[in-house]
Short mmCIF file of C-alpha atoms in Angstrom, two decimals:
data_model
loop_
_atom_site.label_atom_id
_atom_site.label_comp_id
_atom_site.label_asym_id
_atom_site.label_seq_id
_atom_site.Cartn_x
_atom_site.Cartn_y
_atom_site.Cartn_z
CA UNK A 225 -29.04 -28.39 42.96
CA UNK A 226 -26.56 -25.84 44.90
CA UNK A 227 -23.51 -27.49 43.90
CA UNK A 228 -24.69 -27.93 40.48
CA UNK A 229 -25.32 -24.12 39.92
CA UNK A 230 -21.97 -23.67 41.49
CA UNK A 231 -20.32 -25.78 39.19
CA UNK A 232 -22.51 -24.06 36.40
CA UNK A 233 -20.92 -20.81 37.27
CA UNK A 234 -17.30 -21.98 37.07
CA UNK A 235 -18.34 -23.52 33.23
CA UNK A 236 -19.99 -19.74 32.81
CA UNK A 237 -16.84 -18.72 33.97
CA UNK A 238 -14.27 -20.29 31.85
CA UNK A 239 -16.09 -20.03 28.14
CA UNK A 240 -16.66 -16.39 29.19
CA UNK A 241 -12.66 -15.93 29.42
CA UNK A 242 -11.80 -18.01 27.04
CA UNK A 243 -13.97 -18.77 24.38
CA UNK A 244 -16.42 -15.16 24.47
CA UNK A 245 -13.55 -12.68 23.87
CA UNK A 246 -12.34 -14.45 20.37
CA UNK A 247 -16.27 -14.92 19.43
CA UNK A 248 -17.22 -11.72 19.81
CA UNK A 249 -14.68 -10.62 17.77
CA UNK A 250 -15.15 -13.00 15.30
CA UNK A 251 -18.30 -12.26 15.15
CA UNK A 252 -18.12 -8.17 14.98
CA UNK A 253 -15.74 -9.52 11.50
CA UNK A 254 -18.76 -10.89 10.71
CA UNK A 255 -21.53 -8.46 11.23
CA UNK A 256 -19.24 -5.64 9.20
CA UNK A 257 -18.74 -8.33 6.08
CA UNK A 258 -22.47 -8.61 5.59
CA UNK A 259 -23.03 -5.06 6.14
CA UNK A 260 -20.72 -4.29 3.43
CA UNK A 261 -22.47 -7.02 1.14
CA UNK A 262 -19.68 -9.64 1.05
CA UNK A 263 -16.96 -7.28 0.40
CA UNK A 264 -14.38 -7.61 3.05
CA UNK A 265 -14.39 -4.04 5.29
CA UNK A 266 -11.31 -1.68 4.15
CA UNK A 267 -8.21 -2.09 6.63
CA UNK A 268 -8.01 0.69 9.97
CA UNK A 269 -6.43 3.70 9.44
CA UNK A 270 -3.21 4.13 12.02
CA UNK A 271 -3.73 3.50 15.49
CA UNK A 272 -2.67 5.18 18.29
CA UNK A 273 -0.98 4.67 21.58
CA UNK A 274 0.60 7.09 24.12
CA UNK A 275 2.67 4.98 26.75
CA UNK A 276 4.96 7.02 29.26
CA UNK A 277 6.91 9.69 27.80
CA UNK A 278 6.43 8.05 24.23
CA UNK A 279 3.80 7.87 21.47
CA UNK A 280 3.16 5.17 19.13
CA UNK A 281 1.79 5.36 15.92
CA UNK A 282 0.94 2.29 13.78
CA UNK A 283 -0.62 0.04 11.62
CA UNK A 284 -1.72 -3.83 12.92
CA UNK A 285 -1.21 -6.45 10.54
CA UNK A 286 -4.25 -8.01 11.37
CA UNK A 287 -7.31 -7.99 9.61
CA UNK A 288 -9.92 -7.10 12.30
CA UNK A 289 -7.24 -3.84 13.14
CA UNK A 290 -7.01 -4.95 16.94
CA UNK A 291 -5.23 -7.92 18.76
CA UNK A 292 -5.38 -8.34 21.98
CA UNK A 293 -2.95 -10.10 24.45
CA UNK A 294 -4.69 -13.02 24.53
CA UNK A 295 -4.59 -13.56 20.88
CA UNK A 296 -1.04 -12.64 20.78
CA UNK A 297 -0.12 -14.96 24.10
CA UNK A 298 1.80 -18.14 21.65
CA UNK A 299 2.89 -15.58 18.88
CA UNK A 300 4.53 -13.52 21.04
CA UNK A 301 6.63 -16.21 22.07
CA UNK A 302 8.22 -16.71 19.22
CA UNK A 303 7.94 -13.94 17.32
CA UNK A 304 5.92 -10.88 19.02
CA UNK A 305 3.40 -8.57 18.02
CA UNK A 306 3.45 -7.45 14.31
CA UNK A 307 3.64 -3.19 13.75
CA UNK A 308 3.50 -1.94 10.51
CA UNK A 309 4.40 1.78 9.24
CA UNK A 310 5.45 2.26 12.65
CA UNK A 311 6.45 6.64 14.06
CA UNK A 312 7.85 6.42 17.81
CA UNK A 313 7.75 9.83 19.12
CA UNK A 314 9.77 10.30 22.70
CA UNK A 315 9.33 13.39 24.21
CA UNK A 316 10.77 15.11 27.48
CA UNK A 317 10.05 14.72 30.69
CA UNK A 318 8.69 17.65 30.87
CA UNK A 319 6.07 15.78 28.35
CA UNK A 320 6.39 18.97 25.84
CA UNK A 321 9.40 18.60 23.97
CA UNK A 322 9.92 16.36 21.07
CA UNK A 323 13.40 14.98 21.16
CA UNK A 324 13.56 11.76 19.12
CA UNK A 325 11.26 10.36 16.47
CA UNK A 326 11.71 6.68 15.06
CA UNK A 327 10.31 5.37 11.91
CA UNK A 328 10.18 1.79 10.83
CA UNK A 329 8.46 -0.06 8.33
CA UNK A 330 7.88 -3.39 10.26
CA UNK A 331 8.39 -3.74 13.61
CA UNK A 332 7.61 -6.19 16.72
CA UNK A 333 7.27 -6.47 20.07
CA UNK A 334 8.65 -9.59 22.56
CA UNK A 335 10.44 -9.60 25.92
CA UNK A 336 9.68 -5.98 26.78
CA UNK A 337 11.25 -4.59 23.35
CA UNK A 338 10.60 -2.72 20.24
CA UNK A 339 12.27 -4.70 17.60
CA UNK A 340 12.81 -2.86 14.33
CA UNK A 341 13.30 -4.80 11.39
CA UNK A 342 14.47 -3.46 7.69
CA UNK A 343 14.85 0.49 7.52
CA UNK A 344 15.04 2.52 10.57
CA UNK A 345 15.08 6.16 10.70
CA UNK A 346 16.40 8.09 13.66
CA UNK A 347 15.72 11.80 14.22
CA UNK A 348 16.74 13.29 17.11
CA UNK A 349 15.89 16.79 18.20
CA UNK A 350 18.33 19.14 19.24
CA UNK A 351 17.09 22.33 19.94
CA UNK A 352 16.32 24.23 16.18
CA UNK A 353 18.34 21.34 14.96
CA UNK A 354 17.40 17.78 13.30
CA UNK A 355 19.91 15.09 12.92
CA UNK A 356 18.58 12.13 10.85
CA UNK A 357 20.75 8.70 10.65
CA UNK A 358 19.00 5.72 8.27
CA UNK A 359 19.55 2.66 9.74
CA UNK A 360 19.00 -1.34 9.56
CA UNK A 361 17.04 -2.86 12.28
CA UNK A 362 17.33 -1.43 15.55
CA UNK A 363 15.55 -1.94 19.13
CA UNK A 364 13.72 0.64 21.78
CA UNK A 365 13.72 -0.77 25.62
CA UNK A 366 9.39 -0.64 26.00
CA UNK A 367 7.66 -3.14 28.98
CA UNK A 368 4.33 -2.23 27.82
CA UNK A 369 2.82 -3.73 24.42
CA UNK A 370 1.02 -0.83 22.42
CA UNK A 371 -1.18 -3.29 21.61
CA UNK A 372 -2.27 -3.63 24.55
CA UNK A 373 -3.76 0.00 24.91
CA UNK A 374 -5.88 -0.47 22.08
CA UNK A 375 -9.18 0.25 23.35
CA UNK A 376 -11.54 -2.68 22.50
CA UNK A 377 -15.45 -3.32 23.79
CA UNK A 378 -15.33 -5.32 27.36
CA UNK A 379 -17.19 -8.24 25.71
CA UNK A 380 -14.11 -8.63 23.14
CA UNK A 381 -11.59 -9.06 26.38
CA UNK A 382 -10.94 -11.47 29.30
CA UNK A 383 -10.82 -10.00 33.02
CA UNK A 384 -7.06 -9.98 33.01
CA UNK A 385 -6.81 -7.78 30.10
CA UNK A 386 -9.70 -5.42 31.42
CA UNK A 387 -7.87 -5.26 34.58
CA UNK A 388 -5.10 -3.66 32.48
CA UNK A 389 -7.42 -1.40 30.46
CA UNK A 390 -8.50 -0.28 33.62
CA UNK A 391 -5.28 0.50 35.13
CA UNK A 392 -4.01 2.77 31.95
CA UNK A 393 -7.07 4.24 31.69
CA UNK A 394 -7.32 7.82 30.33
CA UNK A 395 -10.52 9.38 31.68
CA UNK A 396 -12.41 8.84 34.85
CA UNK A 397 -15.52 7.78 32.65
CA UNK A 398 -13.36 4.72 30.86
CA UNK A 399 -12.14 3.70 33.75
CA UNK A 400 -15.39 3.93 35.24
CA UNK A 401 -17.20 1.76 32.27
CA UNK A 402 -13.75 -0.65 32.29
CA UNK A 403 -14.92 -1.38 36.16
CA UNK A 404 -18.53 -1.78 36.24
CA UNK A 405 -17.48 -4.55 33.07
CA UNK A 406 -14.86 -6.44 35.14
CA UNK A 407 -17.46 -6.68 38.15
CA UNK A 408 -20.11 -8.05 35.87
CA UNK A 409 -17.58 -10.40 34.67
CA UNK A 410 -16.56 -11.52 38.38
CA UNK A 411 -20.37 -11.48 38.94
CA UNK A 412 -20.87 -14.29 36.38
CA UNK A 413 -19.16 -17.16 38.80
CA UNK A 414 -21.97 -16.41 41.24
CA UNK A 415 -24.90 -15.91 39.05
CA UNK A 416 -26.58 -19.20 38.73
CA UNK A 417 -26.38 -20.07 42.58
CA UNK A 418 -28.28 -16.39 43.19
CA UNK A 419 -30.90 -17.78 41.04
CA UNK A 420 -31.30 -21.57 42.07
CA UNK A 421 -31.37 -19.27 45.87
CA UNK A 422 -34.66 -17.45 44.58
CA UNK A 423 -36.25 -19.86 42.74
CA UNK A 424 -36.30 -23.00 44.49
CA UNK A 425 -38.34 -22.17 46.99
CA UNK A 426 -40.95 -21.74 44.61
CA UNK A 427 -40.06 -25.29 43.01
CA UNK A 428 -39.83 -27.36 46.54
CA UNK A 429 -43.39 -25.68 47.73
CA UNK A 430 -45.94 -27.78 48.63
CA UNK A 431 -48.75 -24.92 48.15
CA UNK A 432 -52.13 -25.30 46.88
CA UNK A 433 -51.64 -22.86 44.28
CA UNK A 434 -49.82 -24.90 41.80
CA UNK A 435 -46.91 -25.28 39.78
CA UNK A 436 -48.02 -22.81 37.57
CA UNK A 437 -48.84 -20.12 39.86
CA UNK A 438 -45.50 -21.16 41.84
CA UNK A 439 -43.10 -20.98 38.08
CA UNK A 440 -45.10 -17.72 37.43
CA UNK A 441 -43.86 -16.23 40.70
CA UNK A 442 -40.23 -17.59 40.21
CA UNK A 443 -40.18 -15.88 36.50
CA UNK A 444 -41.26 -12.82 37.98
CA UNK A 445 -38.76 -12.43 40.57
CA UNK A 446 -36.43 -12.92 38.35
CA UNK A 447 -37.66 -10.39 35.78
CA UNK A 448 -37.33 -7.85 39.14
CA UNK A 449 -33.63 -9.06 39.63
CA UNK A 450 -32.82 -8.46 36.11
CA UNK A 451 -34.40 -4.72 36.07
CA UNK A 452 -32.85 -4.30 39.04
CA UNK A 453 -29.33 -5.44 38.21
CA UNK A 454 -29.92 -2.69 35.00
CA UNK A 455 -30.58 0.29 37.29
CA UNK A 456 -28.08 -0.11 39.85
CA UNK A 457 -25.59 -0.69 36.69
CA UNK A 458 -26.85 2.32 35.00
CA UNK A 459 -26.26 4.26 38.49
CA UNK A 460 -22.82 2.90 38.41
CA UNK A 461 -21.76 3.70 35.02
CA UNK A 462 -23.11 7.39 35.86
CA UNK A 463 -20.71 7.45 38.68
CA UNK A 464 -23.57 7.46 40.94
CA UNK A 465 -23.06 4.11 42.74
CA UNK A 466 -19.00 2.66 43.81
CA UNK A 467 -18.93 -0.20 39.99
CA UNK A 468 -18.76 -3.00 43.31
CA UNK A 469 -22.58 -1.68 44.89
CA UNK A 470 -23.99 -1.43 41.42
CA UNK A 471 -22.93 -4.98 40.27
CA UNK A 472 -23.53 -6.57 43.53
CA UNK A 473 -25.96 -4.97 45.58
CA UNK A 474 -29.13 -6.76 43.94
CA UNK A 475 -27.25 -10.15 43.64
CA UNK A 476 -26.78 -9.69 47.76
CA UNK A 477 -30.27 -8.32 48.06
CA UNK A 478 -31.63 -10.83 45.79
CA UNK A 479 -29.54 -13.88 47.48
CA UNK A 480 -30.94 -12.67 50.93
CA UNK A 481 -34.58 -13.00 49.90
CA UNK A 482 -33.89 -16.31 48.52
CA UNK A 483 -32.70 -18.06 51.69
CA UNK A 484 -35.02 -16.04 53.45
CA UNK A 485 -38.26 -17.88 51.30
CA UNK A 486 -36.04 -21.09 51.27
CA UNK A 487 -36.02 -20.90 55.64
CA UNK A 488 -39.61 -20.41 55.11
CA UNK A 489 -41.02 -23.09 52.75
CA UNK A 490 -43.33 -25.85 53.50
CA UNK A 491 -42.30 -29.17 52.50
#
């Protein structure tokens, strides 16, 4: 029963990271068509994206407005990440001046590069002066995808690419959500064995009480994990609780009381 709730976790594990992220978006798609009665949702506005000493500005040519790097992982191979209506604006290091701007029509990226296909205009600032030079195709040196610091909903992403949210983060509070969300996520491989650990003690008992009584305790317990598990996450999204004690404190707690009852059932 142990190994099989360990091997339960590792399935738990894999169609969270790779089948959950493309669902959920799929099914947000979803949920905004038949809001909007059939009638597919009007494209995003430009997007946004501040990397370094640069800012991106853009439009994605996909339909949902967001791909992540897991959706992109065989297109970029070949071809990279589509940008439409794309601004680059490079500033200083001083992070006040302007000094170049770059406008593009289409653009990708692959292999750590901005690739710039069709017209290209280059401004570059020098002091009250603007020199402008229209160009075809072009390339900017970038290691980081703007895609890739699109914001999307922890539910949408794998671990991997919530690691990376996490490390760009903007605000203490993001990062702080982005955390407590990749700790749930790591918490998923253990899950089922934390529950087979509190409730089989209740199924091996020999008590008088009864199966019923025994299955009504079980459910219980676990109704107090699960309430539990919510306040120490809310504490922990308040920045009241380190995101590692909120997600794993009751699953400890909770995985202690189970062998203890285990150790202490009749058979």
């Amino acid at each position: 029963c142990f190994l099989l709730a360990v091997l339960l976790g590792g399935v738990n594990w894999l169609i969270q990271e790779r089948v959950l992220p493309g669902a959920n978006r799929a099914q947000e798609s979803t949920r905004s068509l038949i809001r909007n009665k059939g009638v597919p949702p009007a494209a995003k506005g430009m997007q946004w994206a501040a990397i370094g000493d640069r800012i991106y500005s853009f439009k994605n040519s996909d339909q949902l407005g967001v791909i992540t790097a897991s959706d992109n992982a065989k297109r970029d191979e070949s071809s990279g990440s589509c940008l439409r209506d794309l601004s680059v604006y490079e500033f200083a290091a001083d992070g006040q001046s302007l000094q170049s701007v770059y406008r593009g029509e289409t653009a990708s990226w692959l292999d750590g590069k901005i690739n710039f296909s069709g017209r290209l205009e280059e401004n570059i600032v020098s002091g009250d002066r603007i020199r402008t030079t229209l160009l075809t195709g072009g390339e900017l040196e970038e290691p980081v995808n703007p895609l890739d610091e699109i914001r999307v909903k922890p539910n949408q992403v794998n671990a991997f690419e919530l690691s990376r949210q996490i490390a760009s983060a903007d605000s203490e509070v993001e990062q702080r959500n982005a955390e407590v969300a990749l700790q749930r996520k790591y918490s998923t491989l253990l899950l089922p064995l934390i529950t087979v650990l509190f409730a089989a003690p209740f199924a091996l008992s020999l008590s008088r009480k009864g199966k019923a009584a025994a299955i009504g305790y079980a459910v219980g317990l676990w109704l107090l994990f699960t309430g539990m598990s919510t306040v120490f996450e809310q504490f922990g999204l308040n920045g009241m609780l380190a995101p590692v004690t909120a997600v794993w404190a009751p699953m400890a707690f909770f995985g202690l009381v189970g062998i203890y009852l285990l150790f202490r059932v009749r058979t």
